[in-house]
Amino acid sequence: MTSESSLLSTPLHDIHVAAGAQLTDFAGWNMPLRYTSHLAEHHSVRTAVGLFDLSHMAQIFVTGANAAAGLNRCFISPMDKMSIGRAKYSMLTSSEGGILDDLIVYRLAETEFLVVANASNREVVVRKVRSRCAEIDESIAVTDRTRERAILAVQGPNSVAVMQAIGFDIAQMKYYSVQPATYQGNNMLIARTGYTGEDGFEIYCEANQAAALWNHLMDAGADHSIAPCGLACRDSLRLEAGMPLYGNELSAELTPGDVGMGRMVKFDHDFVGSQALADRQARYTLIGLRGSGRRAARAGSSITVDGQEVGVVTSGILSPTLGYPIALARVQLPAPELDRVVEVNVRGKTQEMTVVPLPFYARKK
């Protein structure tokens, strides 16, 4: 545990403190865990709109004539084929094929990209992207601007209304797209992306613009039941949506194939780890589990089928939206089939759960 005095703070730290947020150490950052209650904030995002501070996440700008070729060397997905104004979810792998991070890459221009990585892996991603891009062209610039910038996320069915209320022209934006925007004379970026399973937007701006933007969003969102939201509900929202979390579902010991994402690996470009992944068979996959009652399985709970241990729960909760226990689990291949009942060790007691399709929750479009 990092001491509070040595934790990094986002540009919105004073706002969180004034709002009475409960703060927590997350990847070395002093972040809001919740403002009121986890359940209230979770339901705000599902039924109305929530506002998140995601400024701890890495913002790495990659520029240069050969930036696309450099990023091809970095990630399991080719970046040179991505259109300007689009986003792509991808992974950075080791030379052995292990997942070093899962991240989103935005193409801002022909020669400019933004890589948004997990806070816990920022230094690894910066170092690997810089060295791998240099293999292609030493003039490619890789700049970590995380400390100079901020990310605000507006998530939920009322997110469009809130964004429009402060003047952003976002109605025609497609999912997984990004566009430049101007707010009070300042340039920023808006992406139609998120980690909640709801429609929403992520706003990328300079640090000194964040507080005014946060306050304006809160004021404009009052008529749309906006609520400030912390990391606790972000975790339960992403789990209901079946989205993996690095450190739970993903790690350097696992390949994309080991988490059911082998289809993401494209062998049409030469990236670090491609040969290892071509030669390595998947050993596991991720499955969804649904339980009954109120007792939720937690990460580390073992899973057995016919008395044989076959896997482990990686994330589990009592779903606030669905009202029953759900869990993501890593299991050996071949995986138990859909509707198969498995036994899960929940704090020393055996509990039956059923294999179900992912995601557990999908918004109505």
One Martini backbone bead per residue (centre of mass of N, CA, C, O) as a GRO file, in nm:
protein
  365
    1MET     BB    1   0.094   0.037   0.025
    2THR     BB    2   0.056   0.359  -0.042
    3SER     BB    3   0.114   0.652   0.062
    4GLU     BB    4  -0.076   0.933   0.051
    5SER     BB    5   0.161   1.141  -0.008
    6SER     BB    6   0.259   0.956  -0.280
    7LEU     BB    7   0.017   0.999  -0.434
    8LEU     BB    8  -0.151   1.047  -0.708
    9SER     BB    9  -0.321   1.325  -0.863
   10THR     BB   10  -0.579   1.458  -0.999
   11PRO     BB   11  -0.730   1.751  -1.122
   12LEU     BB   12  -1.000   1.650  -0.930
   13HIS     BB   13  -0.940   1.618  -0.626
   14ASP     BB   14  -1.084   1.860  -0.483
   15ILE     BB   15  -1.368   1.779  -0.575
   16HIS     BB   16  -1.382   1.507  -0.432
   17VAL     BB   17  -1.342   1.609  -0.146
   18ALA     BB   18  -1.584   1.813  -0.142
   19ALA     BB   19  -1.792   1.561  -0.208
   20GLY     BB   20  -1.703   1.311  -0.010
   21ALA     BB   21  -1.511   1.111  -0.108
   22GLN     BB   22  -1.392   0.792  -0.127
   23LEU     BB   23  -1.062   0.707  -0.107
   24THR     BB   24  -0.811   0.533  -0.317
   25ASP     BB   25  -0.568   0.306  -0.399
   26PHE     BB   26  -0.487   0.320  -0.758
   27ALA     BB   27  -0.202   0.261  -0.902
   28GLY     BB   28  -0.093   0.527  -0.728
   29TRP     BB   29  -0.379   0.657  -0.699
   30ASN     BB   30  -0.611   0.904  -0.582
   31MET     BB   31  -0.929   0.761  -0.579
   32PRO     BB   32  -1.261   0.734  -0.630
   33LEU     BB   33  -1.481   0.495  -0.507
   34ARG     BB   34  -1.702   0.686  -0.365
   35TYR     BB   35  -1.978   0.906  -0.269
   36THR     BB   36  -2.207   0.720  -0.162
   37SER     BB   37  -2.303   0.446  -0.327
   38HIS     BB   38  -2.258   0.182  -0.517
   39LEU     BB   39  -2.555   0.128  -0.600
   40ALA     BB   40  -2.642   0.414  -0.678
   41GLU     BB   41  -2.427   0.453  -0.901
   42HIS     BB   42  -2.496   0.213  -1.073
   43HIS     BB   43  -2.797   0.297  -1.132
   44SER     BB   44  -2.735   0.567  -1.265
   45VAL     BB   45  -2.600   0.443  -1.519
   46ARG     BB   46  -2.841   0.253  -1.606
   47THR     BB   47  -3.082   0.498  -1.589
   48ALA     BB   48  -2.892   0.757  -1.664
   49VAL     BB   49  -2.604   0.921  -1.528
   50GLY     BB   50  -2.243   0.924  -1.521
   51LEU     BB   51  -1.942   1.058  -1.356
   52PHE     BB   52  -1.596   1.023  -1.443
   53ASP     BB   53  -1.261   0.976  -1.324
   54LEU     BB   54  -0.980   0.881  -1.565
   55SER     BB   55  -0.684   1.022  -1.519
   56HIS     BB   56  -0.504   0.758  -1.459
   57MET     BB   57  -0.493   0.701  -1.740
   58ALA     BB   58  -0.313   0.649  -2.012
   59GLN     BB   59  -0.148   0.905  -2.226
   60ILE     BB   60  -0.027   0.815  -2.553
   61PHE     BB   61   0.164   0.971  -2.795
   62VAL     BB   62   0.184   0.895  -3.155
   63THR     BB   63   0.431   1.022  -3.387
   64GLY     BB   64   0.462   1.006  -3.742
   65ALA     BB   65   0.510   0.877  -4.050
   66ASN     BB   66   0.555   0.569  -3.890
   67ALA     BB   67   0.339   0.513  -3.666
   68ALA     BB   68   0.174   0.274  -3.775
   69ALA     BB   69   0.411   0.077  -3.804
   70GLY     BB   70   0.496   0.087  -3.508
   71LEU     BB   71   0.219  -0.021  -3.393
   72ASN     BB   72   0.226  -0.291  -3.536
   73ARG     BB   73   0.468  -0.392  -3.356
   74CYS     BB   74   0.296  -0.381  -3.075
   75PHE     BB   75   0.022  -0.514  -3.185
   76ILE     BB   76  -0.230  -0.758  -3.261
   77SER     BB   77  -0.327  -0.509  -3.427
   78PRO     BB   78  -0.369  -0.330  -3.702
   79MET     BB   79  -0.315   0.032  -3.756
   80ASP     BB   80  -0.297   0.107  -4.070
   81LYS     BB   81  -0.620   0.031  -4.125
   82MET     BB   82  -0.715   0.266  -3.967
   83SER     BB   83  -0.925   0.513  -3.944
   84ILE     BB   84  -0.985   0.823  -3.912
   85GLY     BB   85  -1.173   0.838  -3.608
   86ARG     BB   86  -1.088   0.570  -3.478
   87ALA     BB   87  -1.117   0.269  -3.277
   88LYS     BB   88  -0.909   0.019  -3.086
   89TYR     BB   89  -0.903  -0.287  -2.948
   90SER     BB   90  -0.614  -0.417  -2.767
   91MET     BB   91  -0.279  -0.574  -2.748
   92LEU     BB   92   0.006  -0.628  -2.544
   93THR     BB   93   0.287  -0.835  -2.605
   94SER     BB   94   0.505  -1.059  -2.555
   95SER     BB   95   0.737  -1.273  -2.689
   96GLU     BB   96   0.547  -1.514  -2.552
   97GLY     BB   97   0.228  -1.386  -2.558
   98GLY     BB   98   0.175  -1.216  -2.325
   99ILE     BB   99  -0.023  -0.998  -2.141
  100LEU     BB  100   0.054  -0.653  -2.074
  101ASP     BB  101  -0.205  -0.521  -2.223
  102ASP     BB  102  -0.511  -0.347  -2.241
  103LEU     BB  103  -0.637  -0.132  -2.511
  104ILE     BB  104  -0.670   0.193  -2.670
  105VAL     BB  105  -0.678   0.306  -3.013
  106TYR     BB  106  -0.637   0.626  -3.166
  107ARG     BB  107  -0.708   0.792  -3.471
  108LEU     BB  108  -0.632   1.133  -3.544
  109ALA     BB  109  -0.427   1.080  -3.783
  110GLU     BB  110  -0.208   0.976  -4.009
  111THR     BB  111   0.042   1.058  -3.773
  112GLU     BB  112  -0.175   1.011  -3.520
  113PHE     BB  113  -0.186   0.877  -3.183
  114LEU     BB  114  -0.384   0.723  -2.914
  115VAL     BB  115  -0.287   0.568  -2.608
  116VAL     BB  116  -0.497   0.378  -2.380
  117ALA     BB  117  -0.402   0.278  -2.061
  118ASN     BB  118  -0.337   0.123  -1.787
  119ALA     BB  119  -0.219   0.242  -1.496
  120SER     BB  120  -0.051  -0.018  -1.404
  121ASN     BB  121   0.097  -0.018  -1.721
  122ARG     BB  122   0.232   0.244  -1.820
  123GLU     BB  123   0.542   0.196  -1.815
  124VAL     BB  124   0.541  -0.052  -1.995
  125VAL     BB  125   0.405   0.070  -2.243
  126VAL     BB  126   0.598   0.299  -2.298
  127ARG     BB  127   0.855   0.126  -2.328
  128LYS     BB  128   0.755  -0.067  -2.556
  129VAL     BB  129   0.661   0.138  -2.765
  130ARG     BB  130   0.928   0.285  -2.794
  131SER     BB  131   1.110   0.042  -2.879
  132ARG     BB  132   0.934  -0.066  -3.119
  133CYS     BB  133   0.927   0.191  -3.288
  134ALA     BB  134   1.240   0.213  -3.317
  135GLU     BB  135   1.268  -0.037  -3.504
  136ILE     BB  136   1.132   0.127  -3.743
  137ASP     BB  137   1.159   0.443  -3.617
  138GLU     BB  138   1.336   0.685  -3.442
  139SER     BB  139   1.127   0.936  -3.513
  140ILE     BB  140   0.924   0.830  -3.336
  141ALA     BB  141   0.690   0.971  -3.116
  142VAL     BB  142   0.675   0.903  -2.754
  143THR     BB  143   0.420   1.048  -2.537
  144ASP     BB  144   0.373   1.104  -2.198
  145ARG     BB  145   0.058   1.282  -2.085
  146THR     BB  146  -0.089   1.207  -1.819
  147ARG     BB  147  -0.010   1.450  -1.612
  148GLU     BB  148  -0.136   1.682  -1.826
  149ARG     BB  149  -0.410   1.527  -1.810
  150ALA     BB  150  -0.759   1.426  -1.882
  151ILE     BB  151  -1.050   1.212  -1.786
  152LEU     BB  152  -1.391   1.207  -1.886
  153ALA     BB  153  -1.694   1.020  -1.802
  154VAL     BB  154  -2.002   0.969  -1.986
  155GLN     BB  155  -2.255   0.745  -1.851
  156GLY     BB  156  -2.550   0.655  -2.019
  157PRO     BB  157  -2.870   0.715  -2.145
  158ASN     BB  158  -2.809   1.048  -2.082
  159SER     BB  159  -2.541   1.135  -2.230
  160VAL     BB  160  -2.628   1.293  -2.478
  161ALA     BB  161  -2.783   1.520  -2.331
  162VAL     BB  162  -2.541   1.627  -2.169
  163MET     BB  163  -2.348   1.692  -2.401
  164GLN     BB  164  -2.547   1.889  -2.545
  165ALA     BB  165  -2.588   2.093  -2.302
  166ILE     BB  166  -2.263   2.192  -2.353
  167GLY     BB  167  -2.219   2.179  -2.693
  168PHE     BB  168  -2.186   1.898  -2.806
  169ASP     BB  169  -2.131   1.731  -3.127
  170ILE     BB  170  -2.258   1.379  -3.100
  171ALA     BB  171  -2.506   1.236  -3.244
  172GLN     BB  172  -2.323   1.104  -3.502
  173MET     BB  173  -2.164   0.926  -3.341
  174LYS     BB  174  -1.981   0.643  -3.327
  175TYR     BB  175  -1.888   0.364  -3.219
  176TYR     BB  176  -1.560   0.386  -3.188
  177SER     BB  177  -1.503   0.702  -3.182
  178VAL     BB  178  -1.326   1.014  -3.282
  179GLN     BB  179  -1.316   1.373  -3.191
  180PRO     BB  180  -1.290   1.692  -3.219
  181ALA     BB  181  -1.305   1.969  -2.974
  182THR     BB  182  -1.475   2.261  -2.829
  183TYR     BB  183  -1.413   2.433  -2.507
  184GLN     BB  184  -1.388   2.740  -2.425
  185GLY     BB  185  -1.146   2.746  -2.655
  186ASN     BB  186  -1.074   2.440  -2.618
  187ASN     BB  187  -0.898   2.161  -2.693
  188MET     BB  188  -1.037   1.832  -2.767
  189LEU     BB  189  -1.154   1.497  -2.697
  190ILE     BB  190  -1.403   1.264  -2.836
  191ALA     BB  191  -1.535   0.949  -2.724
  192ARG     BB  192  -1.728   0.649  -2.808
  193THR     BB  193  -1.671   0.521  -2.505
  194GLY     BB  194  -1.635   0.237  -2.262
  195TYR     BB  195  -1.686   0.047  -1.917
  196THR     BB  196  -2.032  -0.028  -1.873
  197GLY     BB  197  -2.251  -0.101  -2.120
  198GLU     BB  198  -2.299   0.189  -2.209
  199ASP     BB  199  -2.361   0.467  -2.324
  200GLY     BB  200  -2.083   0.693  -2.420
  201PHE     BB  201  -1.816   0.918  -2.298
  202GLU     BB  202  -1.478   1.041  -2.367
  203ILE     BB  203  -1.277   1.303  -2.227
  204TYR     BB  204  -0.993   1.477  -2.367
  205CYS     BB  205  -0.776   1.684  -2.165
  206GLU     BB  206  -0.650   1.928  -2.009
  207ALA     BB  207  -0.594   1.977  -1.681
  208ASN     BB  208  -0.699   2.292  -1.673
  209GLN     BB  209  -1.005   2.191  -1.782
  210ALA     BB  210  -1.147   1.985  -1.586
  211ALA     BB  211  -1.309   2.138  -1.365
  212ALA     BB  212  -1.500   2.304  -1.546
  213LEU     BB  213  -1.619   2.058  -1.690
  214TRP     BB  214  -1.730   1.905  -1.450
  215ASN     BB  215  -1.921   2.130  -1.343
  216HIS     BB  216  -2.087   2.158  -1.604
  217LEU     BB  217  -2.189   1.868  -1.618
  218MET     BB  218  -2.335   1.872  -1.345
  219ASP     BB  219  -2.525   2.108  -1.407
  220ALA     BB  220  -2.644   2.000  -1.684
  221GLY     BB  221  -2.725   1.707  -1.544
  222ALA     BB  222  -2.952   1.761  -1.335
  223ASP     BB  223  -3.201   1.705  -1.541
  224HIS     BB  224  -3.056   1.389  -1.579
  225SER     BB  225  -2.946   1.251  -1.313
  226ILE     BB  226  -2.665   1.307  -1.228
  227ALA     BB  227  -2.359   1.125  -1.114
  228PRO     BB  228  -2.107   1.069  -0.924
  229CYS     BB  229  -1.840   0.825  -0.989
  230GLY     BB  230  -1.675   0.533  -0.901
  231LEU     BB  231  -1.484   0.241  -0.905
  232ALA     BB  232  -1.690   0.041  -0.791
  233CYS     BB  233  -1.908   0.064  -1.021
  234ARG     BB  234  -1.723   0.014  -1.261
  235ASP     BB  235  -1.679  -0.286  -1.191
  236SER     BB  236  -1.978  -0.386  -1.198
  237LEU     BB  237  -2.042  -0.289  -1.483
  238ARG     BB  238  -1.823  -0.450  -1.642
  239LEU     BB  239  -1.913  -0.730  -1.546
  240GLU     BB  240  -2.198  -0.731  -1.666
  241ALA     BB  241  -2.055  -0.677  -1.962
  242GLY     BB  242  -1.799  -0.881  -1.981
  243MET     BB  243  -1.539  -0.723  -1.890
  244PRO     BB  244  -1.215  -0.716  -1.863
  245LEU     BB  245  -0.950  -0.726  -1.610
  246TYR     BB  246  -0.657  -0.630  -1.521
  247GLY     BB  247  -0.554  -0.891  -1.287
  248ASN     BB  248  -0.791  -1.094  -1.339
  249GLU     BB  249  -0.828  -1.194  -1.651
  250LEU     BB  250  -0.545  -1.055  -1.701
  251SER     BB  251  -0.202  -1.153  -1.807
  252ALA     BB  252   0.133  -1.245  -1.865
  253GLU     BB  253   0.045  -1.565  -1.848
  254LEU     BB  254  -0.156  -1.482  -2.075
  255THR     BB  255  -0.327  -1.520  -2.361
  256PRO     BB  256  -0.568  -1.439  -2.574
  257GLY     BB  257  -0.666  -1.739  -2.597
  258ASP     BB  258  -0.697  -1.779  -2.273
  259VAL     BB  259  -0.953  -1.541  -2.300
  260GLY     BB  260  -1.118  -1.570  -2.581
  261MET     BB  261  -0.917  -1.367  -2.795
  262GLY     BB  262  -0.787  -1.495  -3.059
  263ARG     BB  263  -0.938  -1.329  -3.287
  264MET     BB  264  -0.760  -1.063  -3.247
  265VAL     BB  265  -0.536  -1.207  -3.384
  266LYS     BB  266  -0.310  -1.077  -3.635
  267PHE     BB  267  -0.096  -1.223  -3.901
  268ASP     BB  268  -0.055  -0.953  -4.109
  269HIS     BB  269   0.169  -0.876  -3.891
  270ASP     BB  270   0.473  -0.769  -3.720
  271PHE     BB  271   0.466  -0.870  -3.394
  272VAL     BB  272   0.523  -0.898  -3.074
  273GLY     BB  273   0.448  -1.253  -3.041
  274SER     BB  274   0.355  -1.398  -3.305
  275GLN     BB  275   0.515  -1.665  -3.302
  276ALA     BB  276   0.418  -1.768  -3.028
  277LEU     BB  277   0.109  -1.766  -3.104
  278ALA     BB  278   0.131  -1.961  -3.347
  279ASP     BB  279   0.256  -2.203  -3.145
  280ARG     BB  280   0.019  -2.149  -2.930
  281GLN     BB  281  -0.208  -2.301  -2.738
  282ALA     BB  282  -0.487  -2.293  -2.589
  283ARG     BB  283  -0.586  -2.357  -2.236
  284TYR     BB  284  -0.814  -2.142  -2.207
  285THR     BB  285  -1.115  -1.973  -2.079
  286LEU     BB  286  -1.395  -1.765  -2.072
  287ILE     BB  287  -1.673  -1.756  -1.843
  288GLY     BB  288  -2.011  -1.764  -1.747
  289LEU     BB  289  -2.182  -1.718  -1.427
  290ARG     BB  290  -2.484  -1.838  -1.261
  291GLY     BB  291  -2.673  -1.777  -0.978
  292SER     BB  292  -2.822  -1.810  -0.661
  293GLY     BB  293  -2.932  -1.594  -0.456
  294ARG     BB  294  -2.672  -1.392  -0.256
  295ARG     BB  295  -2.407  -1.549  -0.304
  296ALA     BB  296  -2.085  -1.457  -0.397
  297ALA     BB  297  -1.836  -1.507  -0.591
  298ARG     BB  298  -1.484  -1.493  -0.583
  299ALA     BB  299  -1.180  -1.441  -0.631
  300GLY     BB  300  -1.048  -1.783  -0.630
  301SER     BB  301  -1.272  -1.963  -0.680
  302SER     BB  302  -1.338  -2.282  -0.720
  303ILE     BB  303  -1.389  -2.523  -0.995
  304THR     BB  304  -1.620  -2.798  -1.048
  305VAL     BB  305  -1.642  -3.121  -1.232
  306ASP     BB  306  -1.705  -3.415  -1.120
  307GLY     BB  307  -1.465  -3.349  -0.894
  308GLN     BB  308  -1.310  -3.161  -1.100
  309GLU     BB  309  -1.078  -2.928  -1.139
  310VAL     BB  310  -1.120  -2.642  -1.394
  311GLY     BB  311  -1.109  -2.363  -1.215
  312VAL     BB  312  -1.154  -1.994  -1.179
  313VAL     BB  313  -1.243  -1.719  -1.033
  314THR     BB  314  -1.199  -1.367  -1.128
  315SER     BB  315  -1.505  -1.251  -1.103
  316GLY     BB  316  -1.749  -1.140  -0.841
  317ILE     BB  317  -2.112  -1.082  -0.797
  318LEU     BB  318  -2.390  -0.910  -0.699
  319SER     BB  319  -2.609  -0.806  -0.915
  320PRO     BB  320  -2.767  -0.503  -0.928
  321THR     BB  321  -2.945  -0.546  -1.190
  322LEU     BB  322  -3.028  -0.870  -1.169
  323GLY     BB  323  -3.014  -1.010  -0.858
  324TYR     BB  324  -2.762  -1.203  -0.910
  325PRO     BB  325  -2.510  -1.409  -0.935
  326ILE     BB  326  -2.187  -1.338  -1.083
  327ALA     BB  327  -1.923  -1.472  -1.314
  328LEU     BB  328  -1.593  -1.488  -1.393
  329ALA     BB  329  -1.405  -1.757  -1.566
  330ARG     BB  330  -1.128  -1.975  -1.560
  331VAL     BB  331  -1.093  -2.246  -1.793
  332GLN     BB  332  -1.042  -2.536  -1.912
  333LEU     BB  333  -0.973  -2.716  -2.189
  334PRO     BB  334  -1.261  -2.803  -2.228
  335ALA     BB  335  -1.541  -2.637  -2.179
  336PRO     BB  336  -1.813  -2.590  -2.033
  337GLU     BB  337  -2.119  -2.592  -2.127
  338LEU     BB  338  -2.396  -2.462  -2.178
  339ASP     BB  339  -2.595  -2.512  -1.883
  340ARG     BB  340  -2.387  -2.602  -1.701
  341VAL     BB  341  -2.332  -2.740  -1.388
  342VAL     BB  342  -2.139  -2.605  -1.129
  343GLU     BB  343  -1.886  -2.598  -0.873
  344VAL     BB  344  -1.848  -2.356  -0.605
  345ASN     BB  345  -1.621  -2.212  -0.383
  346VAL     BB  346  -1.786  -2.036  -0.118
  347ARG     BB  347  -1.640  -1.991   0.155
  348GLY     BB  348  -1.639  -2.331   0.197
  349LYS     BB  349  -1.892  -2.356   0.003
  350THR     BB  350  -2.105  -2.519  -0.199
  351GLN     BB  351  -2.198  -2.384  -0.529
  352GLU     BB  352  -2.424  -2.346  -0.773
  353MET     BB  353  -2.353  -2.294  -1.127
  354THR     BB  354  -2.422  -2.149  -1.449
  355VAL     BB  355  -2.361  -2.160  -1.776
  356VAL     BB  356  -2.330  -1.853  -1.960
  357PRO     BB  357  -2.362  -1.603  -2.156
  358LEU     BB  358  -2.198  -1.334  -2.308
  359PRO     BB  359  -2.327  -1.107  -2.158
  360PHE     BB  360  -2.521  -1.045  -1.885
  361TYR     BB  361  -2.541  -0.744  -1.998
  362ALA     BB  362  -2.759  -0.553  -2.229
  363ARG     BB  363  -2.839  -0.293  -2.388
  364LYS     BB  364  -3.081  -0.104  -2.523
  365LYS     BB  365  -3.101   0.017  -2.878
   0.00000   0.00000   0.00000
